[in-house]
Amino acid sequence: MQTEMEAQSPLAEAGFTQVTRKGGRRAKKRQAEQLSAPEEGGDASRMDTEEARPAKRPVFPPLSGDGFLGGKEETRKIPVPANRYTPLKENWMKIFTPIVEHLGLQIRFNLKSRNIEIRVRIMLTIFKCTAVSLFYGDEKTCKETKDVSALTKAADFVKAFLLGFQVEDALALIRLDDLFLESFEITDVKPLKGDHLSRAIGRIAGKGGKTKFTIENVTRTRIVLADVKVHILGSFQNIKMARTAICNLILGNPPSKVYGNIRAVASRAADRF
């Protein structure tokens, strides 16, 4: 064997690759494993004696709008129904001011498409946010958009107003993070038609809106009845309680029983917290 290896060495010097046996590689690998085994055993014994160190949470800096969008524009278009055109014109400044001054967005009402357009634009310089001349004739400057969720908050705020909520109630969607909107139809709960549907709507509203106001006060939500549609604004748990009460009224339960059920659920929730 030595003579063969000595015969191959001049070939390697002449530019040919030297061929080794597989058994030699396996022997080297086995020797390396034997050498590393005592080292690993020592590390394992050391790991048993040392106390486990708590893992540190990574700290990430807040993401700016410029880094998130990369300087690009993003737009949301919200269609305005015909019955909310006049209220929108009357409350335009209440909607325009928080979106432009607090969220740093651009907003306008497109007269041709009847859409409210909200735009975020990340720039190094201050740009101008122009309102539609029909509602607000002057131009007003706004700052850069810093919060990446500002566009979603503004869209939810405008959508809530267009669904029928008061501007003061819809503003909570901008100020708080745990508020949501939920919409469903009465016919989704029970397929009613004609007078049966009218009576179901009457049971939800109550005489002079008494039933609706009671559900709102007990569950801490805001409810809008728009024909066969029901819109609820509130936190997740409160929306669940209000939806359950409204569904029970649609199914025919008397209001007194519904009052008792929601008061019991609300009291249990208050005790839990």
PDB file of C-alpha atoms in Angstrom:
ATOM      1  CA  MET A   1       0.000   0.000   0.000  1.00  0.00           C
ATOM      2  CA  GLN A   2       2.850   2.377   0.821  1.00  0.00           C
ATOM      3  CA  THR A   3       4.407   1.693  -2.542  1.00  0.00           C
ATOM      4  CA  GLU A   4       1.106   2.557  -4.277  1.00  0.00           C
ATOM      5  CA  MET A   5       0.805   5.897  -2.368  1.00  0.00           C
ATOM      6  CA  GLU A   6       4.451   6.697  -3.148  1.00  0.00           C
ATOM      7  CA  ALA A   7       3.751   5.944  -6.809  1.00  0.00           C
ATOM      8  CA  GLN A   8       0.768   8.328  -6.854  1.00  0.00           C
ATOM      9  CA  SER A   9       2.646  11.249  -5.300  1.00  0.00           C
ATOM     10  CA  PRO A  10       4.702  12.104  -8.419  1.00  0.00           C
ATOM     11  CA  LEU A  11       1.468  11.994 -10.432  1.00  0.00           C
ATOM     12  CA  ALA A  12      -0.052  14.581  -8.099  1.00  0.00           C
ATOM     13  CA  GLU A  13       2.985  16.784  -8.598  1.00  0.00           C
ATOM     14  CA  ALA A  14       2.550  16.443 -12.379  1.00  0.00           C
ATOM     15  CA  GLY A  15      -0.959  18.000 -12.178  1.00  0.00           C
ATOM     16  CA  PHE A  16      -3.150  14.929 -11.535  1.00  0.00           C
ATOM     17  CA  THR A  17      -5.539  14.781  -8.543  1.00  0.00           C
ATOM     18  CA  GLN A  18      -4.603  12.367  -5.824  1.00  0.00           C
ATOM     19  CA  VAL A  19      -7.175   9.600  -5.164  1.00  0.00           C
ATOM     20  CA  THR A  20      -7.750   8.503  -1.572  1.00  0.00           C
ATOM     21  CA  ARG A  21      -9.681   5.571  -0.257  1.00  0.00           C
ATOM     22  CA  LYS A  22     -13.153   6.051   1.266  1.00  0.00           C
ATOM     23  CA  GLY A  23     -12.083   4.093   4.293  1.00  0.00           C
ATOM     24  CA  GLY A  24      -9.570   6.797   5.098  1.00  0.00           C
ATOM     25  CA  ARG A  25     -12.263   9.516   5.120  1.00  0.00           C
ATOM     26  CA  ARG A  26     -14.496   7.456   7.349  1.00  0.00           C
ATOM     27  CA  ALA A  27     -11.642   6.855   9.771  1.00  0.00           C
ATOM     28  CA  LYS A  28     -10.906  10.576   9.949  1.00  0.00           C
ATOM     29  CA  LYS A  29     -14.593  11.344  10.578  1.00  0.00           C
ATOM     30  CA  ARG A  30     -14.726   8.698  13.333  1.00  0.00           C
ATOM     31  CA  GLN A  31     -11.642  10.151  14.994  1.00  0.00           C
ATOM     32  CA  ALA A  32     -13.143  13.667  14.893  1.00  0.00           C
ATOM     33  CA  GLU A  33     -16.342  12.402  16.547  1.00  0.00           C
ATOM     34  CA  GLN A  34     -14.361  10.655  19.278  1.00  0.00           C
ATOM     35  CA  LEU A  35     -12.410  13.856  19.976  1.00  0.00           C
ATOM     36  CA  SER A  36     -15.528  16.026  20.110  1.00  0.00           C
ATOM     37  CA  ALA A  37     -17.458  13.618  22.385  1.00  0.00           C
ATOM     38  CA  PRO A  38     -15.633  14.479  25.669  1.00  0.00           C
ATOM     39  CA  GLU A  39     -15.862  18.179  24.867  1.00  0.00           C
ATOM     40  CA  GLU A  40     -19.641  17.928  24.406  1.00  0.00           C
ATOM     41  CA  GLY A  41     -19.929  15.922  27.629  1.00  0.00           C
ATOM     42  CA  GLY A  42     -18.089  18.647  29.480  1.00  0.00           C
ATOM     43  CA  ASP A  43     -20.391  21.298  27.995  1.00  0.00           C
ATOM     44  CA  ALA A  44     -23.480  19.290  28.979  1.00  0.00           C
ATOM     45  CA  SER A  45     -22.297  18.948  32.573  1.00  0.00           C
ATOM     46  CA  ARG A  46     -21.547  22.656  32.623  1.00  0.00           C
ATOM     47  CA  MET A  47     -25.015  23.462  31.220  1.00  0.00           C
ATOM     48  CA  ASP A  48     -26.685  21.418  33.980  1.00  0.00           C
ATOM     49  CA  THR A  49     -24.952  23.386  36.702  1.00  0.00           C
ATOM     50  CA  GLU A  50     -25.556  26.828  35.210  1.00  0.00           C
ATOM     51  CA  GLU A  51     -28.898  28.548  35.724  1.00  0.00           C
ATOM     52  CA  ALA A  52     -31.081  29.179  32.695  1.00  0.00           C
ATOM     53  CA  ARG A  53     -30.805  32.792  31.633  1.00  0.00           C
ATOM     54  CA  PRO A  54     -34.056  34.540  30.691  1.00  0.00           C
ATOM     55  CA  ALA A  55     -34.275  35.363  27.007  1.00  0.00           C
ATOM     56  CA  LYS A  56     -34.243  39.086  26.319  1.00  0.00           C
ATOM     57  CA  ARG A  57     -37.015  40.512  24.179  1.00  0.00           C
ATOM     58  CA  PRO A  58     -35.833  42.232  21.035  1.00  0.00           C
ATOM     59  CA  VAL A  59     -36.325  45.976  21.032  1.00  0.00           C
ATOM     60  CA  PHE A  60     -37.310  47.390  17.661  1.00  0.00           C
ATOM     61  CA  PRO A  61     -37.509  51.143  17.011  1.00  0.00           C
ATOM     62  CA  PRO A  62     -40.918  52.491  15.926  1.00  0.00           C
ATOM     63  CA  LEU A  63     -41.459  52.277  12.192  1.00  0.00           C
ATOM     64  CA  SER A  64     -42.046  55.622  10.531  1.00  0.00           C
ATOM     65  CA  GLY A  65     -44.418  56.197   7.680  1.00  0.00           C
ATOM     66  CA  ASP A  66     -41.518  56.974   5.368  1.00  0.00           C
ATOM     67  CA  GLY A  67     -39.880  53.633   6.069  1.00  0.00           C
ATOM     68  CA  PHE A  68     -43.136  51.729   5.729  1.00  0.00           C
ATOM     69  CA  LEU A  69     -44.421  53.187   2.494  1.00  0.00           C
ATOM     70  CA  GLY A  70     -41.078  54.013   0.936  1.00  0.00           C
ATOM     71  CA  GLY A  71     -42.198  57.483  -0.183  1.00  0.00           C
ATOM     72  CA  LYS A  72     -45.154  56.192  -2.200  1.00  0.00           C
ATOM     73  CA  GLU A  73     -48.703  57.455  -2.135  1.00  0.00           C
ATOM     74  CA  GLU A  74     -51.612  55.383  -0.885  1.00  0.00           C
ATOM     75  CA  THR A  75     -55.268  56.341  -1.315  1.00  0.00           C
ATOM     76  CA  ARG A  76     -58.580  55.134   0.094  1.00  0.00           C
ATOM     77  CA  LYS A  77     -61.862  55.907  -1.673  1.00  0.00           C
ATOM     78  CA  ILE A  78     -65.097  55.744   0.331  1.00  0.00           C
ATOM     79  CA  PRO A  79     -68.407  56.079  -1.573  1.00  0.00           C
ATOM     80  CA  VAL A  80     -70.952  58.486  -0.098  1.00  0.00           C
ATOM     81  CA  PRO A  81     -74.616  57.353  -0.185  1.00  0.00           C
ATOM     82  CA  ALA A  82     -77.222  59.871  -1.319  1.00  0.00           C
ATOM     83  CA  ASN A  83     -78.887  60.142   2.091  1.00  0.00           C
ATOM     84  CA  ARG A  84     -75.601  61.200   3.774  1.00  0.00           C
ATOM     85  CA  TYR A  85     -74.684  63.918   1.293  1.00  0.00           C
ATOM     86  CA  THR A  86     -76.326  66.754   3.257  1.00  0.00           C
ATOM     87  CA  PRO A  87     -75.005  65.651   6.698  1.00  0.00           C
ATOM     88  CA  LEU A  88     -71.535  65.383   5.171  1.00  0.00           C
ATOM     89  CA  LYS A  89     -71.740  68.946   3.906  1.00  0.00           C
ATOM     90  CA  GLU A  90     -72.891  70.224   7.300  1.00  0.00           C
ATOM     91  CA  ASN A  91     -70.228  68.353   9.301  1.00  0.00           C
ATOM     92  CA  TRP A  92     -67.374  68.623   6.819  1.00  0.00           C
ATOM     93  CA  MET A  93     -65.124  70.732   9.047  1.00  0.00           C
ATOM     94  CA  LYS A  94     -65.579  68.311  11.973  1.00  0.00           C
ATOM     95  CA  ILE A  95     -64.396  65.502   9.693  1.00  0.00           C
ATOM     96  CA  PHE A  96     -61.703  67.478   7.879  1.00  0.00           C
ATOM     97  CA  THR A  97     -59.934  68.890  10.949  1.00  0.00           C
ATOM     98  CA  PRO A  98     -58.926  65.713  12.846  1.00  0.00           C
ATOM     99  CA  ILE A  99     -57.893  63.889   9.685  1.00  0.00           C
ATOM    100  CA  VAL A 100     -55.637  66.695   8.437  1.00  0.00           C
ATOM    101  CA  GLU A 101     -54.304  68.183  11.673  1.00  0.00           C
ATOM    102  CA  HIS A 102     -54.009  65.102  13.913  1.00  0.00           C
ATOM    103  CA  LEU A 103     -53.412  62.275  11.445  1.00  0.00           C
ATOM    104  CA  GLY A 104     -51.502  64.275   8.824  1.00  0.00           C
ATOM    105  CA  LEU A 105     -53.472  63.045   5.804  1.00  0.00           C
ATOM    106  CA  GLN A 106     -54.929  64.611   2.694  1.00  0.00           C
ATOM    107  CA  ILE A 107     -58.694  64.438   2.216  1.00  0.00           C
ATOM    108  CA  ARG A 108     -61.111  65.700  -0.404  1.00  0.00           C
ATOM    109  CA  PHE A 109     -64.630  65.062  -1.647  1.00  0.00           C
ATOM    110  CA  ASN A 110     -64.745  64.169  -5.335  1.00  0.00           C
ATOM    111  CA  LEU A 111     -67.856  65.785  -6.822  1.00  0.00           C
ATOM    112  CA  LYS A 112     -67.819  63.645  -9.952  1.00  0.00           C
ATOM    113  CA  SER A 113     -67.500  60.192  -8.424  1.00  0.00           C
ATOM    114  CA  ARG A 114     -69.209  61.114  -5.105  1.00  0.00           C
ATOM    115  CA  ASN A 115     -66.327  59.555  -3.178  1.00  0.00           C
ATOM    116  CA  ILE A 116     -64.339  60.767  -0.196  1.00  0.00           C
ATOM    117  CA  GLU A 117     -60.672  60.315  -1.076  1.00  0.00           C
ATOM    118  CA  ILE A 118     -58.082  60.053   1.697  1.00  0.00           C
ATOM    119  CA  ARG A 119     -54.428  60.051   0.731  1.00  0.00           C
ATOM    120  CA  VAL A 120     -51.176  59.619   2.617  1.00  0.00           C
ATOM    121  CA  ARG A 121     -48.054  60.970   1.024  1.00  0.00           C
ATOM    122  CA  ILE A 122     -44.660  60.716   2.634  1.00  0.00           C
ATOM    123  CA  MET A 123     -42.394  63.604   1.645  1.00  0.00           C
ATOM    124  CA  LEU A 124     -39.434  65.388   3.148  1.00  0.00           C
ATOM    125  CA  THR A 125     -41.115  68.753   2.744  1.00  0.00           C
ATOM    126  CA  ILE A 126     -44.487  69.986   3.921  1.00  0.00           C
ATOM    127  CA  PHE A 127     -47.199  69.547   1.323  1.00  0.00           C
ATOM    128  CA  LYS A 128     -50.664  71.044   1.015  1.00  0.00           C
ATOM    129  CA  CYS A 129     -53.912  69.266   1.824  1.00  0.00           C
ATOM    130  CA  THR A 130     -56.734  70.754  -0.241  1.00  0.00           C
ATOM    131  CA  ALA A 131     -60.376  70.340   0.638  1.00  0.00           C
ATOM    132  CA  VAL A 132     -63.050  70.497  -1.993  1.00  0.00           C
ATOM    133  CA  SER A 133     -64.114  74.045  -2.808  1.00  0.00           C
ATOM    134  CA  LEU A 134     -67.760  73.164  -2.229  1.00  0.00           C
ATOM    135  CA  PHE A 135     -67.175  72.601   1.475  1.00  0.00           C
ATOM    136  CA  TYR A 136     -63.930  74.377   2.284  1.00  0.00           C
ATOM    137  CA  GLY A 137     -62.464  76.869  -0.135  1.00  0.00           C
ATOM    138  CA  ASP A 138     -59.053  77.587   1.399  1.00  0.00           C
ATOM    139  CA  GLU A 139     -55.921  75.491   1.300  1.00  0.00           C
ATOM    140  CA  LYS A 140     -54.351  74.268   4.484  1.00  0.00           C
ATOM    141  CA  THR A 141     -50.932  72.752   5.060  1.00  0.00           C
ATOM    142  CA  CYS A 142     -50.487  69.539   6.989  1.00  0.00           C
ATOM    143  CA  LYS A 143     -47.456  67.749   8.377  1.00  0.00           C
ATOM    144  CA  GLU A 144     -45.951  64.488   7.259  1.00  0.00           C
ATOM    145  CA  THR A 145     -47.808  61.293   8.068  1.00  0.00           C
ATOM    146  CA  LYS A 146     -45.963  59.676  10.982  1.00  0.00           C
ATOM    147  CA  ASP A 147     -48.303  56.842  11.995  1.00  0.00           C
ATOM    148  CA  VAL A 148     -48.573  54.006   9.473  1.00  0.00           C
ATOM    149  CA  SER A 149     -52.079  53.123  10.742  1.00  0.00           C
ATOM    150  CA  ALA A 150     -53.411  56.662  10.269  1.00  0.00           C
ATOM    151  CA  LEU A 151     -54.942  55.883   6.878  1.00  0.00           C
ATOM    152  CA  THR A 152     -56.934  52.924   8.241  1.00  0.00           C
ATOM    153  CA  LYS A 153     -58.140  54.926  11.241  1.00  0.00           C
ATOM    154  CA  ALA A 154     -59.275  57.786   9.024  1.00  0.00           C
ATOM    155  CA  ALA A 155     -61.097  55.426   6.653  1.00  0.00           C
ATOM    156  CA  ASP A 156     -62.911  53.747   9.558  1.00  0.00           C
ATOM    157  CA  PHE A 157     -63.835  57.140  11.005  1.00  0.00           C
ATOM    158  CA  VAL A 158     -65.334  58.376   7.735  1.00  0.00           C
ATOM    159  CA  LYS A 159     -67.081  55.060   7.105  1.00  0.00           C
ATOM    160  CA  ALA A 160     -68.675  55.142  10.569  1.00  0.00           C
ATOM    161  CA  PHE A 161     -70.030  58.637   9.920  1.00  0.00           C
ATOM    162  CA  LEU A 162     -71.434  57.619   6.546  1.00  0.00           C
ATOM    163  CA  LEU A 163     -73.183  54.642   8.155  1.00  0.00           C
ATOM    164  CA  GLY A 164     -75.113  57.027  10.396  1.00  0.00           C
ATOM    165  CA  PHE A 165     -73.073  57.494  13.585  1.00  0.00           C
ATOM    166  CA  GLN A 166     -72.541  60.923  15.090  1.00  0.00           C
ATOM    167  CA  VAL A 167     -69.182  62.591  14.445  1.00  0.00           C
ATOM    168  CA  GLU A 168     -68.397  62.605  18.190  1.00  0.00           C
ATOM    169  CA  ASP A 169     -69.003  58.853  18.437  1.00  0.00           C
ATOM    170  CA  ALA A 170     -67.067  58.080  15.256  1.00  0.00           C
ATOM    171  CA  LEU A 171     -64.061  60.081  16.546  1.00  0.00           C
ATOM    172  CA  ALA A 172     -63.489  57.343  19.120  1.00  0.00           C
ATOM    173  CA  LEU A 173     -62.192  55.140  16.271  1.00  0.00           C
ATOM    174  CA  ILE A 174     -59.287  57.575  15.861  1.00  0.00           C
ATOM    175  CA  ARG A 175     -58.540  58.021  19.558  1.00  0.00           C
ATOM    176  CA  LEU A 176     -58.872  54.382  20.687  1.00  0.00           C
ATOM    177  CA  ASP A 177     -57.372  51.230  19.207  1.00  0.00           C
ATOM    178  CA  ASP A 178     -59.780  48.554  20.487  1.00  0.00           C
ATOM    179  CA  LEU A 179     -62.977  49.793  18.840  1.00  0.00           C
ATOM    180  CA  PHE A 180     -64.574  48.071  15.870  1.00  0.00           C
ATOM    181  CA  LEU A 181     -67.539  48.321  13.511  1.00  0.00           C
ATOM    182  CA  GLU A 182     -69.893  45.443  12.829  1.00  0.00           C
ATOM    183  CA  SER A 183     -72.838  45.381  10.426  1.00  0.00           C
ATOM    184  CA  PHE A 184     -75.460  42.756   9.701  1.00  0.00           C
ATOM    185  CA  GLU A 185     -78.981  42.542   8.333  1.00  0.00           C
ATOM    186  CA  ILE A 186     -82.109  41.500  10.210  1.00  0.00           C
ATOM    187  CA  THR A 187     -82.910  38.943   7.507  1.00  0.00           C
ATOM    188  CA  ASP A 188     -79.555  37.253   8.209  1.00  0.00           C
ATOM    189  CA  VAL A 189     -80.857  36.286  11.657  1.00  0.00           C
ATOM    190  CA  LYS A 190     -84.349  35.262  10.557  1.00  0.00           C
ATOM    191  CA  PRO A 191     -85.914  35.461   7.073  1.00  0.00           C
ATOM    192  CA  LEU A 192     -88.769  37.885   7.745  1.00  0.00           C
ATOM    193  CA  LYS A 193     -90.970  39.714   5.243  1.00  0.00           C
ATOM    194  CA  GLY A 194     -93.688  42.344   5.253  1.00  0.00           C
ATOM    195  CA  ASP A 195     -95.278  43.164   8.601  1.00  0.00           C
ATOM    196  CA  HIS A 196     -93.151  40.594  10.433  1.00  0.00           C
ATOM    197  CA  LEU A 197     -90.019  42.476   9.379  1.00  0.00           C
ATOM    198  CA  SER A 198     -91.540  45.808  10.422  1.00  0.00           C
ATOM    199  CA  ARG A 199     -92.461  44.419  13.849  1.00  0.00           C
ATOM    200  CA  ALA A 200     -88.921  43.081  14.317  1.00  0.00           C
ATOM    201  CA  ILE A 201     -87.505  46.540  13.576  1.00  0.00           C
ATOM    202  CA  GLY A 202     -90.001  48.016  16.029  1.00  0.00           C
ATOM    203  CA  ARG A 203     -88.948  45.580  18.764  1.00  0.00           C
ATOM    204  CA  ILE A 204     -85.293  46.578  18.307  1.00  0.00           C
ATOM    205  CA  ALA A 205     -86.033  50.312  18.430  1.00  0.00           C
ATOM    206  CA  GLY A 206     -88.759  50.283  21.089  1.00  0.00           C
ATOM    207  CA  LYS A 207     -91.195  53.066  21.841  1.00  0.00           C
ATOM    208  CA  GLY A 208     -89.372  56.323  21.182  1.00  0.00           C
ATOM    209  CA  GLY A 209     -86.087  54.414  20.822  1.00  0.00           C
ATOM    210  CA  LYS A 210     -86.213  53.210  24.439  1.00  0.00           C
ATOM    211  CA  THR A 211     -85.053  49.659  23.741  1.00  0.00           C
ATOM    212  CA  LYS A 212     -82.160  50.756  21.533  1.00  0.00           C
ATOM    213  CA  PHE A 213     -80.999  53.327  24.092  1.00  0.00           C
ATOM    214  CA  THR A 214     -81.151  50.760  26.888  1.00  0.00           C
ATOM    215  CA  ILE A 215     -79.013  48.277  24.949  1.00  0.00           C
ATOM    216  CA  GLU A 216     -76.523  51.050  24.132  1.00  0.00           C
ATOM    217  CA  ASN A 217     -76.216  52.169  27.765  1.00  0.00           C
ATOM    218  CA  VAL A 218     -75.901  48.674  29.236  1.00  0.00           C
ATOM    219  CA  THR A 219     -73.431  47.336  26.649  1.00  0.00           C
ATOM    220  CA  ARG A 220     -71.551  50.657  26.167  1.00  0.00           C
ATOM    221  CA  THR A 221     -71.980  50.622  22.417  1.00  0.00           C
ATOM    222  CA  ARG A 222     -73.571  52.766  19.732  1.00  0.00           C
ATOM    223  CA  ILE A 223     -76.236  51.264  17.465  1.00  0.00           C
ATOM    224  CA  VAL A 224     -77.639  52.560  14.182  1.00  0.00           C
ATOM    225  CA  LEU A 225     -80.793  51.121  12.612  1.00  0.00           C
ATOM    226  CA  ALA A 226     -80.858  51.761   8.875  1.00  0.00           C
ATOM    227  CA  ASP A 227     -83.872  49.978   7.373  1.00  0.00           C
ATOM    228  CA  VAL A 228     -83.006  46.259   7.619  1.00  0.00           C
ATOM    229  CA  LYS A 229     -79.334  46.874   8.486  1.00  0.00           C
ATOM    230  CA  VAL A 230     -77.916  47.134  11.997  1.00  0.00           C
ATOM    231  CA  HIS A 231     -74.548  48.804  12.649  1.00  0.00           C
ATOM    232  CA  ILE A 232     -72.797  48.455  16.018  1.00  0.00           C
ATOM    233  CA  LEU A 233     -69.777  50.459  17.212  1.00  0.00           C
ATOM    234  CA  GLY A 234     -67.831  49.361  20.275  1.00  0.00           C
ATOM    235  CA  SER A 235     -65.266  46.956  21.669  1.00  0.00           C
ATOM    236  CA  PHE A 236     -65.282  43.269  20.798  1.00  0.00           C
ATOM    237  CA  GLN A 237     -66.984  42.022  23.982  1.00  0.00           C
ATOM    238  CA  ASN A 238     -69.522  44.853  24.022  1.00  0.00           C
ATOM    239  CA  ILE A 239     -70.431  44.272  20.375  1.00  0.00           C
ATOM    240  CA  LYS A 240     -70.982  40.605  21.176  1.00  0.00           C
ATOM    241  CA  MET A 241     -73.415  41.446  24.026  1.00  0.00           C
ATOM    242  CA  ALA A 242     -75.317  43.991  21.913  1.00  0.00           C
ATOM    243  CA  ARG A 243     -75.536  41.622  18.945  1.00  0.00           C
ATOM    244  CA  THR A 244     -76.894  38.825  21.138  1.00  0.00           C
ATOM    245  CA  ALA A 245     -79.576  41.124  22.565  1.00  0.00           C
ATOM    246  CA  ILE A 246     -80.636  42.356  19.114  1.00  0.00           C
ATOM    247  CA  CYS A 247     -80.767  38.814  17.742  1.00  0.00           C
ATOM    248  CA  ASN A 248     -83.006  37.750  20.644  1.00  0.00           C
ATOM    249  CA  LEU A 249     -85.361  40.647  19.887  1.00  0.00           C
ATOM    250  CA  ILE A 250     -85.473  39.667  16.215  1.00  0.00           C
ATOM    251  CA  LEU A 251     -86.319  36.073  17.163  1.00  0.00           C
ATOM    252  CA  GLY A 252     -89.303  37.301  19.178  1.00  0.00           C
ATOM    253  CA  ASN A 253     -88.149  37.441  22.809  1.00  0.00           C
ATOM    254  CA  PRO A 254     -89.923  40.092  24.911  1.00  0.00           C
ATOM    255  CA  PRO A 255     -87.836  43.197  25.712  1.00  0.00           C
ATOM    256  CA  SER A 256     -88.092  42.635  29.485  1.00  0.00           C
ATOM    257  CA  LYS A 257     -86.366  39.257  29.167  1.00  0.00           C
ATOM    258  CA  VAL A 258     -83.681  40.724  26.924  1.00  0.00           C
ATOM    259  CA  TYR A 259     -83.060  43.530  29.453  1.00  0.00           C
ATOM    260  CA  GLY A 260     -82.539  40.995  32.220  1.00  0.00           C
ATOM    261  CA  ASN A 261     -80.149  38.897  30.158  1.00  0.00           C
ATOM    262  CA  ILE A 262     -77.899  41.748  29.053  1.00  0.00           C
ATOM    263  CA  ARG A 263     -77.830  43.257  32.562  1.00  0.00           C
ATOM    264  CA  ALA A 264     -76.762  39.901  33.999  1.00  0.00           C
ATOM    265  CA  VAL A 265     -74.036  39.511  31.367  1.00  0.00           C
ATOM    266  CA  ALA A 266     -72.843  43.097  31.864  1.00  0.00           C
ATOM    267  CA  SER A 267     -72.665  42.676  35.653  1.00  0.00           C
ATOM    268  CA  ARG A 268     -70.644  39.465  35.301  1.00  0.00           C
ATOM    269  CA  ALA A 269     -68.266  41.205  32.912  1.00  0.00           C
ATOM    270  CA  ALA A 270     -67.842  44.120  35.348  1.00  0.00           C
ATOM    271  CA  ASP A 271     -67.106  41.725  38.232  1.00  0.00           C
ATOM    272  CA  ARG A 272     -64.564  39.872  36.105  1.00  0.00           C
ATOM    273  CA  PHE A 273     -62.606  43.036  35.389  1.00  0.00           C
TER     274      PHE A 273
END
